[in-house]
Tab-separated table of C-alpha atoms and ligand atoms in Angstrom:
chain	number	residue	atom	x	y	z
A	20	UNK	CA	-50.716	45.925	-38.820
A	21	UNK	CA	-53.511	45.174	-41.156
A	22	UNK	CA	-52.825	41.629	-42.112
A	23	UNK	CA	-55.044	39.728	-44.583
A	24	UNK	CA	-54.907	36.042	-45.553
A	25	UNK	CA	-55.881	35.024	-49.145
A	26	UNK	CA	-56.677	31.373	-48.813
A	27	UNK	CA	-57.140	29.155	-51.755
A	28	UNK	CA	-56.135	26.025	-53.551
A	29	UNK	CA	-54.124	27.813	-56.214
A	30	UNK	CA	-54.114	24.645	-58.264
A	31	UNK	CA	-52.647	26.360	-60.218
A	32	UNK	CA	-52.505	30.132	-59.699
A	33	UNK	CA	-54.252	32.169	-62.483
A	34	UNK	CA	-54.065	35.725	-63.630
A	35	UNK	CA	-57.534	36.150	-61.895
A	36	UNK	CA	-55.838	35.349	-58.464
A	37	UNK	CA	-53.041	37.717	-59.196
A	38	UNK	CA	-55.294	40.580	-60.249
A	39	UNK	CA	-57.260	40.214	-57.049
A	40	UNK	CA	-54.105	40.280	-54.797
A	41	UNK	CA	-52.790	43.474	-56.491
A	42	UNK	CA	-56.186	45.327	-56.361
A	43	UNK	CA	-56.269	44.468	-52.525
A	44	UNK	CA	-52.472	45.240	-51.871
A	45	UNK	CA	-53.115	49.047	-50.931
A	46	UNK	CA	-55.786	47.971	-48.334
A	47	UNK	CA	-53.382	45.987	-46.224
A	48	UNK	CA	-49.911	46.243	-44.724
A	49	UNK	CA	-49.439	42.431	-45.552
A	50	UNK	CA	-51.244	39.915	-47.710
A	51	UNK	CA	-50.453	36.198	-47.035
A	52	UNK	CA	-51.387	34.147	-50.056
A	53	UNK	CA	-51.927	30.903	-48.281
A	54	UNK	CA	-52.408	27.401	-49.890
A	55	UNK	CA	-54.941	25.480	-47.896
A	56	UNK	CA	-54.137	21.903	-47.761
A	57	UNK	CA	-57.300	19.853	-47.960
A	58	UNK	CA	-56.670	16.116	-47.701
A	59	UNK	CA	-60.040	15.281	-49.201
A	60	UNK	CA	-59.549	17.538	-52.306
A	61	UNK	CA	-57.141	15.830	-54.817
A	62	UNK	CA	-54.956	18.468	-56.452
A	63	UNK	CA	-53.343	18.277	-59.883
A	64	UNK	CA	-50.141	20.009	-58.711
A	65	UNK	CA	-48.309	19.136	-55.488
A	66	UNK	CA	-48.115	21.698	-52.636
A	67	UNK	CA	-44.531	22.216	-53.377
A	68	UNK	CA	-45.189	22.966	-57.044
A	69	UNK	CA	-47.988	25.440	-56.184
A	70	UNK	CA	-45.890	27.229	-53.475
A	71	UNK	CA	-42.908	27.499	-55.816
A	72	UNK	CA	-45.188	29.190	-58.437
A	73	UNK	CA	-46.793	31.487	-55.892
A	74	UNK	CA	-43.260	32.440	-54.641
A	75	UNK	CA	-42.070	33.026	-58.226
A	76	UNK	CA	-45.008	35.382	-58.838
A	77	UNK	CA	-44.868	37.469	-55.785
A	78	UNK	CA	-41.097	37.340	-55.078
A	79	UNK	CA	-40.472	41.026	-55.827
A	80	UNK	CA	-43.227	42.250	-53.353
A	81	UNK	CA	-42.306	42.476	-49.767
A	82	UNK	CA	-45.794	43.068	-48.496
A	83	UNK	CA	-47.076	39.843	-50.192
A	84	UNK	CA	-46.081	36.599	-48.452
A	85	UNK	CA	-46.619	33.064	-49.493
A	86	UNK	CA	-47.453	30.245	-46.978
A	87	UNK	CA	-49.532	27.102	-46.574
A	88	UNK	CA	-51.759	25.661	-43.796
A	89	UNK	CA	-53.669	22.550	-42.796
A	90	UNK	CA	-56.909	22.605	-40.919
A	91	UNK	CA	-59.159	25.553	-40.347
A	92	UNK	CA	-58.549	28.827	-42.077
A	93	UNK	CA	-59.452	30.766	-38.854
A	94	UNK	CA	-56.702	29.007	-36.848
A	95	UNK	CA	-54.129	29.912	-39.474
A	96	UNK	CA	-55.365	33.546	-39.343
A	97	UNK	CA	-55.030	33.557	-35.522
A	98	UNK	CA	-51.556	32.214	-35.704
A	99	UNK	CA	-50.625	34.966	-38.308
A	100	UNK	CA	-52.471	37.718	-36.315
A	101	UNK	CA	-54.491	38.400	-39.400
A	102	UNK	CA	-57.849	40.102	-38.806
A	103	UNK	CA	-59.039	39.830	-42.527
A	104	UNK	CA	-59.593	37.214	-45.155
A	105	UNK	CA	-59.477	38.128	-48.855
A	106	UNK	CA	-61.824	36.325	-51.349
A	107	UNK	CA	-62.892	36.860	-54.858
A	108	UNK	CA	-66.411	36.790	-56.221
A	109	UNK	CA	-66.911	35.809	-59.948
A	110	UNK	CA	-70.510	35.040	-59.995
A	111	UNK	CA	-73.630	34.231	-58.050
A	112	UNK	CA	-72.508	30.764	-57.110
A	113	UNK	CA	-69.342	32.117	-55.651
A	114	UNK	CA	-71.499	34.539	-53.634
A	115	UNK	CA	-73.800	31.774	-52.291
A	116	UNK	CA	-70.903	29.568	-51.166
A	117	UNK	CA	-68.678	32.415	-49.793
A	118	UNK	CA	-71.502	34.019	-47.768
A	119	UNK	CA	-72.025	31.130	-45.649
A	120	UNK	CA	-68.335	30.478	-45.077
A	121	UNK	CA	-67.751	34.072	-44.260
A	122	UNK	CA	-70.573	34.166	-41.675
A	123	UNK	CA	-69.116	30.979	-40.013
A	124	UNK	CA	-65.566	32.339	-40.082
A	125	UNK	CA	-66.856	35.580	-38.430
A	126	UNK	CA	-68.248	33.561	-35.530
A	127	UNK	CA	-65.584	30.932	-34.997
A	128	UNK	CA	-62.775	33.368	-35.914
A	129	UNK	CA	-63.610	35.904	-33.248
A	130	UNK	CA	-64.917	38.651	-35.623
A	131	UNK	CA	-62.657	37.772	-38.547
A	132	UNK	CA	-63.828	39.842	-41.435
A	133	UNK	CA	-63.859	38.750	-44.972
A	134	UNK	CA	-63.279	41.308	-47.756
A	135	UNK	CA	-64.599	40.386	-51.072
A	136	UNK	CA	-63.492	41.812	-54.387
A	137	UNK	CA	-65.626	41.431	-57.514
A	138	UNK	CA	-63.658	39.910	-60.281
A	139	UNK	CA	-62.906	42.149	-63.254
A	140	UNK	CA	-65.237	41.124	-66.099
A	141	UNK	CA	-62.293	40.060	-68.157
A	142	UNK	CA	-61.248	37.497	-65.562
A	143	UNK	CA	-64.606	36.238	-64.213
A	144	UNK	CA	-64.550	33.212	-66.638
A	145	UNK	CA	-61.040	32.097	-65.295
A	146	UNK	CA	-61.007	29.337	-62.709
A	147	UNK	CA	-58.237	26.923	-61.624
A	148	UNK	CA	-60.553	24.072	-62.407
A	149	UNK	CA	-61.047	25.240	-65.954
A	150	UNK	CA	-57.277	25.652	-66.409
A	151	UNK	CA	-56.714	22.141	-64.982
A	152	UNK	CA	-59.183	20.642	-67.605
A	153	UNK	CA	-57.359	22.458	-70.359
A	154	UNK	CA	-53.978	21.221	-69.160
A	155	UNK	CA	-55.257	17.698	-68.975
A	156	UNK	CA	-56.496	18.028	-72.572
A	157	UNK	CA	-53.110	19.441	-73.505
A	158	UNK	CA	-54.610	22.719	-74.537
A	159	UNK	CA	-53.278	26.263	-74.415
A	160	UNK	CA	-53.505	27.888	-70.999
A	161	UNK	CA	-51.277	30.993	-71.816
A	162	UNK	CA	-54.152	33.397	-71.603
A	163	UNK	CA	-55.164	32.152	-68.008
A	164	UNK	CA	-51.959	31.624	-66.076
A	165	UNK	CA	-48.956	34.011	-65.515
A	166	UNK	CA	-46.419	33.867	-68.516
A	167	UNK	CA	-43.630	32.738	-66.175
A	168	UNK	CA	-45.212	29.539	-65.372
A	169	UNK	CA	-46.721	28.677	-68.799
A	170	UNK	CA	-43.495	27.083	-69.985
A	171	UNK	CA	-43.163	25.097	-66.797
A	172	UNK	CA	-46.652	23.657	-67.083
A	173	UNK	CA	-46.247	22.688	-70.730
A	174	UNK	CA	-43.496	20.276	-70.907
B	201	ADP	P1	-60.710	27.599	-53.371
B	201	ADP	O1	-60.509	26.146	-53.595
B	201	ADP	O2	-60.650	27.959	-52.025
B	201	ADP	O3	-61.992	28.175	-54.081
B	201	ADP	P2	-59.214	28.788	-55.545
B	201	ADP	O4	-57.749	28.845	-55.566
B	201	ADP	O5	-60.062	28.219	-56.565
B	201	ADP	O6	-59.440	28.212	-54.132
B	201	ADP	O7	-59.698	30.344	-55.262
B	201	ADP	C1	-59.200	31.186	-54.279
B	201	ADP	C2	-59.879	32.484	-54.314
B	201	ADP	O8	-59.550	33.210	-55.462
B	201	ADP	C3	-61.492	32.374	-54.155
B	201	ADP	O9	-61.915	33.483	-53.419
B	201	ADP	C4	-61.885	32.665	-55.605
B	201	ADP	O10	-63.292	33.143	-55.579
B	201	ADP	C5	-60.898	33.603	-56.063
B	201	ADP	N1	-60.735	33.588	-57.526
B	201	ADP	C6	-60.492	32.453	-58.199
B	201	ADP	N2	-60.336	32.882	-59.556
B	201	ADP	C7	-60.690	34.082	-59.654
B	201	ADP	C8	-60.816	35.076	-60.765
B	201	ADP	N3	-60.604	34.659	-61.975
B	201	ADP	N4	-61.203	36.335	-60.454
B	201	ADP	C9	-61.297	36.658	-59.073
B	201	ADP	N5	-61.174	35.840	-58.121
B	201	ADP	C10	-60.847	34.633	-58.282
Protein backbone atom coordinates (compact mmCIF):
# COMPACT_ATOMS: atom_id res chain seq x y z
CA UNK A 1 0.00 0.00 0.00
CA UNK A 2 1.29 3.43 -0.94
CA UNK A 3 0.25 5.60 1.97
CA UNK A 4 1.03 9.32 2.16
CA UNK A 5 0.52 11.69 5.05
CA UNK A 6 -0.39 15.28 4.21
CA UNK A 7 0.47 17.08 7.44
CA UNK A 8 -0.50 20.66 8.19
CA UNK A 9 -2.27 23.04 10.50
CA UNK A 10 -5.33 23.43 8.24
CA UNK A 11 -6.36 26.48 10.29
CA UNK A 12 -8.61 26.55 8.30
CA UNK A 13 -8.51 24.28 5.24
CA UNK A 14 -8.37 26.27 1.98
CA UNK A 15 -9.12 25.43 -1.64
CA UNK A 16 -5.33 25.37 -2.14
CA UNK A 17 -5.03 22.39 0.24
CA UNK A 18 -7.94 20.60 -1.43
CA UNK A 19 -6.50 21.05 -4.92
CA UNK A 20 -3.21 19.58 -3.74
CA UNK A 21 -4.85 16.48 -2.25
CA UNK A 22 -6.87 15.76 -5.39
CA UNK A 23 -3.86 16.22 -7.65
CA UNK A 24 -1.91 13.72 -5.53
CA UNK A 25 -4.78 11.27 -5.13
CA UNK A 26 -3.92 9.00 -8.07
CA UNK A 27 -0.33 8.66 -6.91
CA UNK A 28 -1.26 6.92 -3.65
CA UNK A 29 -3.59 4.20 -2.41
CA UNK A 30 -4.38 6.33 0.61
CA UNK A 31 -3.73 9.91 1.68
CA UNK A 32 -4.05 10.78 5.35
CA UNK A 33 -4.77 14.48 5.80
CA UNK A 34 -3.40 14.97 9.31
CA UNK A 35 -3.67 17.98 11.56
CA UNK A 36 -0.42 18.38 13.44
CA UNK A 37 -1.08 19.64 16.93
CA UNK A 38 1.59 22.13 17.85
CA UNK A 39 1.22 23.35 21.42
CA UNK A 40 3.40 26.41 20.70
CA UNK A 41 1.37 27.51 17.67
CA UNK A 42 -1.84 29.20 18.68
CA UNK A 43 -4.62 28.28 16.28
CA UNK A 44 -7.68 30.34 15.40
CA UNK A 45 -9.90 27.28 15.14
CA UNK A 46 -9.97 24.39 17.61
CA UNK A 47 -8.65 20.99 16.62
CA UNK A 48 -12.21 19.61 16.73
CA UNK A 49 -13.42 22.34 14.39
CA UNK A 50 -10.58 21.80 11.92
CA UNK A 51 -11.16 18.04 11.92
CA UNK A 52 -14.88 18.50 11.42
CA UNK A 53 -14.27 20.65 8.33
CA UNK A 54 -11.70 18.24 6.91
CA UNK A 55 -14.12 15.36 7.43
CA UNK A 56 -16.87 17.30 5.68
CA UNK A 57 -14.66 18.10 2.70
CA UNK A 58 -13.31 14.58 2.19
CA UNK A 59 -16.23 12.47 3.43
CA UNK A 60 -17.16 11.05 0.00
CA UNK A 61 -13.66 9.87 -0.73
CA UNK A 62 -12.67 6.49 0.65
CA UNK A 63 -8.99 6.83 -0.16
CA UNK A 64 -8.66 10.11 1.74
CA UNK A 65 -8.61 9.82 5.52
CA UNK A 66 -8.57 12.53 8.15
CA UNK A 67 -6.60 12.29 11.38
CA UNK A 68 -4.55 14.31 13.86
CA UNK A 69 -1.30 13.80 15.69
CA UNK A 70 0.93 15.28 18.34
CA UNK A 71 4.69 15.17 18.28
CA UNK A 72 6.95 14.33 15.38
CA UNK A 73 5.45 13.81 11.94
CA UNK A 74 7.87 10.92 11.33
CA UNK A 75 6.47 9.03 14.32
CA UNK A 76 2.92 9.47 13.05
CA UNK A 77 4.02 8.21 9.62
CA UNK A 78 5.64 5.15 11.20
CA UNK A 79 2.47 4.42 13.16
CA UNK A 80 0.37 4.68 9.99
CA UNK A 81 2.89 2.75 7.88
CA UNK A 82 3.17 5.72 5.55
CA UNK A 83 6.36 5.91 3.48
CA UNK A 84 5.54 9.29 1.93
CA UNK A 85 4.79 12.83 3.00
CA UNK A 86 2.88 15.21 0.77
CA UNK A 87 3.60 18.95 0.86
CA UNK A 88 2.82 21.92 -1.33
CA UNK A 89 5.17 24.58 -2.63
CA UNK A 90 3.79 28.04 -3.37
CA UNK A 91 6.96 30.07 -3.59
CA UNK A 92 10.67 30.21 -2.84
CA UNK A 93 10.19 30.71 0.90
CA UNK A 94 8.08 27.55 1.06
CA UNK A 95 10.92 25.79 -0.75
CA UNK A 96 13.64 27.02 1.63
CA UNK A 97 11.68 25.93 4.66
CA UNK A 98 10.46 22.63 3.24
CA UNK A 99 13.85 21.56 1.88
CA UNK A 100 15.43 21.37 5.35
CA UNK A 101 12.42 19.70 6.97
CA UNK A 102 12.25 17.12 4.20
CA UNK A 103 15.98 16.32 4.47
CA UNK A 104 15.65 15.93 8.25
CA UNK A 105 12.56 13.75 7.92
CA UNK A 106 14.37 11.56 5.41
CA UNK A 107 17.08 10.91 7.97
CA UNK A 108 15.05 10.54 11.15
CA UNK A 109 12.13 8.90 9.36
CA UNK A 110 14.13 5.99 7.93
CA UNK A 111 14.05 7.12 4.29
CA UNK A 112 10.65 8.73 4.51
CA UNK A 113 10.22 10.54 1.17
CA UNK A 114 8.50 13.90 0.78
CA UNK A 115 6.61 14.49 -2.42
CA UNK A 116 6.18 18.14 -3.36
CA UNK A 117 3.56 19.48 -5.69
CA UNK A 118 3.93 23.02 -6.98
CA UNK A 119 0.81 25.02 -6.29
CA UNK A 120 -1.34 25.95 -9.26
CA UNK A 121 -0.76 29.64 -10.12
CA UNK A 122 -4.36 30.48 -9.29
CA UNK A 123 -3.91 29.14 -5.75
CA UNK A 124 -0.37 30.21 -4.94
CA UNK A 125 -1.49 33.38 -3.13
CA UNK A 126 -3.81 31.45 -0.81
CA UNK A 127 -2.66 30.60 2.69
CA UNK A 128 -4.48 29.80 5.92
CA UNK A 129 -2.73 32.71 7.60
CA UNK A 130 -4.12 35.19 5.05
CA UNK A 131 -7.57 33.62 5.43
CA UNK A 132 -7.33 34.01 9.23
CA UNK A 133 -6.47 37.69 8.85
CA UNK A 134 -9.46 38.24 6.56
CA UNK A 135 -11.74 36.41 9.00
CA UNK A 136 -10.47 38.51 11.90
CA UNK A 137 -11.19 41.63 9.84
CA UNK A 138 -14.65 40.26 9.04
CA UNK A 139 -13.89 40.15 5.33
CA UNK A 140 -15.10 37.79 2.62
CA UNK A 141 -13.20 34.49 2.41
CA UNK A 142 -15.56 32.79 -0.01
CA UNK A 143 -12.92 32.71 -2.77
CA UNK A 144 -10.40 30.93 -0.54
CA UNK A 145 -12.21 28.30 1.53
CA UNK A 146 -14.59 25.55 0.35
CA UNK A 147 -18.16 26.68 -0.08
CA UNK A 148 -19.54 24.23 2.44
CA UNK A 149 -17.61 25.83 5.28
CA UNK A 150 -17.94 29.50 4.32
CA UNK A 151 -21.35 29.74 5.98
CA UNK A 152 -20.02 28.06 9.09
CA UNK A 153 -17.11 30.47 9.41
CA UNK A 154 -19.18 33.60 8.97
CA UNK A 155 -21.76 33.59 11.69
P1 LIG B 1 1.81 24.21 8.00
O1 LIG B 1 1.55 24.97 9.26
O2 LIG B 1 2.42 22.87 8.23
O3 LIG B 1 2.51 25.00 6.92
P2 LIG B 1 -0.58 24.54 6.41
O4 LIG B 1 -1.93 24.06 6.75
O5 LIG B 1 -0.38 26.03 6.33
O6 LIG B 1 0.36 23.87 7.48
O7 LIG B 1 -0.08 23.91 5.04
C1 LIG B 1 -0.03 22.52 4.86
C2 LIG B 1 0.61 22.23 3.52
O8 LIG B 1 -0.23 22.71 2.49
C3 LIG B 1 1.97 22.88 3.28
O9 LIG B 1 2.79 21.97 2.57
C4 LIG B 1 1.66 24.06 2.42
O10 LIG B 1 2.76 24.41 1.61
C5 LIG B 1 0.51 23.51 1.59
N1 LIG B 1 -0.33 24.58 1.10
C6 LIG B 1 -0.95 25.53 1.82
N2 LIG B 1 -1.63 26.37 1.03
C7 LIG B 1 -1.43 25.93 -0.25
C8 LIG B 1 -1.85 26.40 -1.54
N3 LIG B 1 -2.57 27.50 -1.68
N4 LIG B 1 -1.45 25.70 -2.62
C9 LIG B 1 -0.68 24.60 -2.48
N5 LIG B 1 -0.24 24.13 -1.30
C10 LIG B 1 -0.61 24.77 -0.19
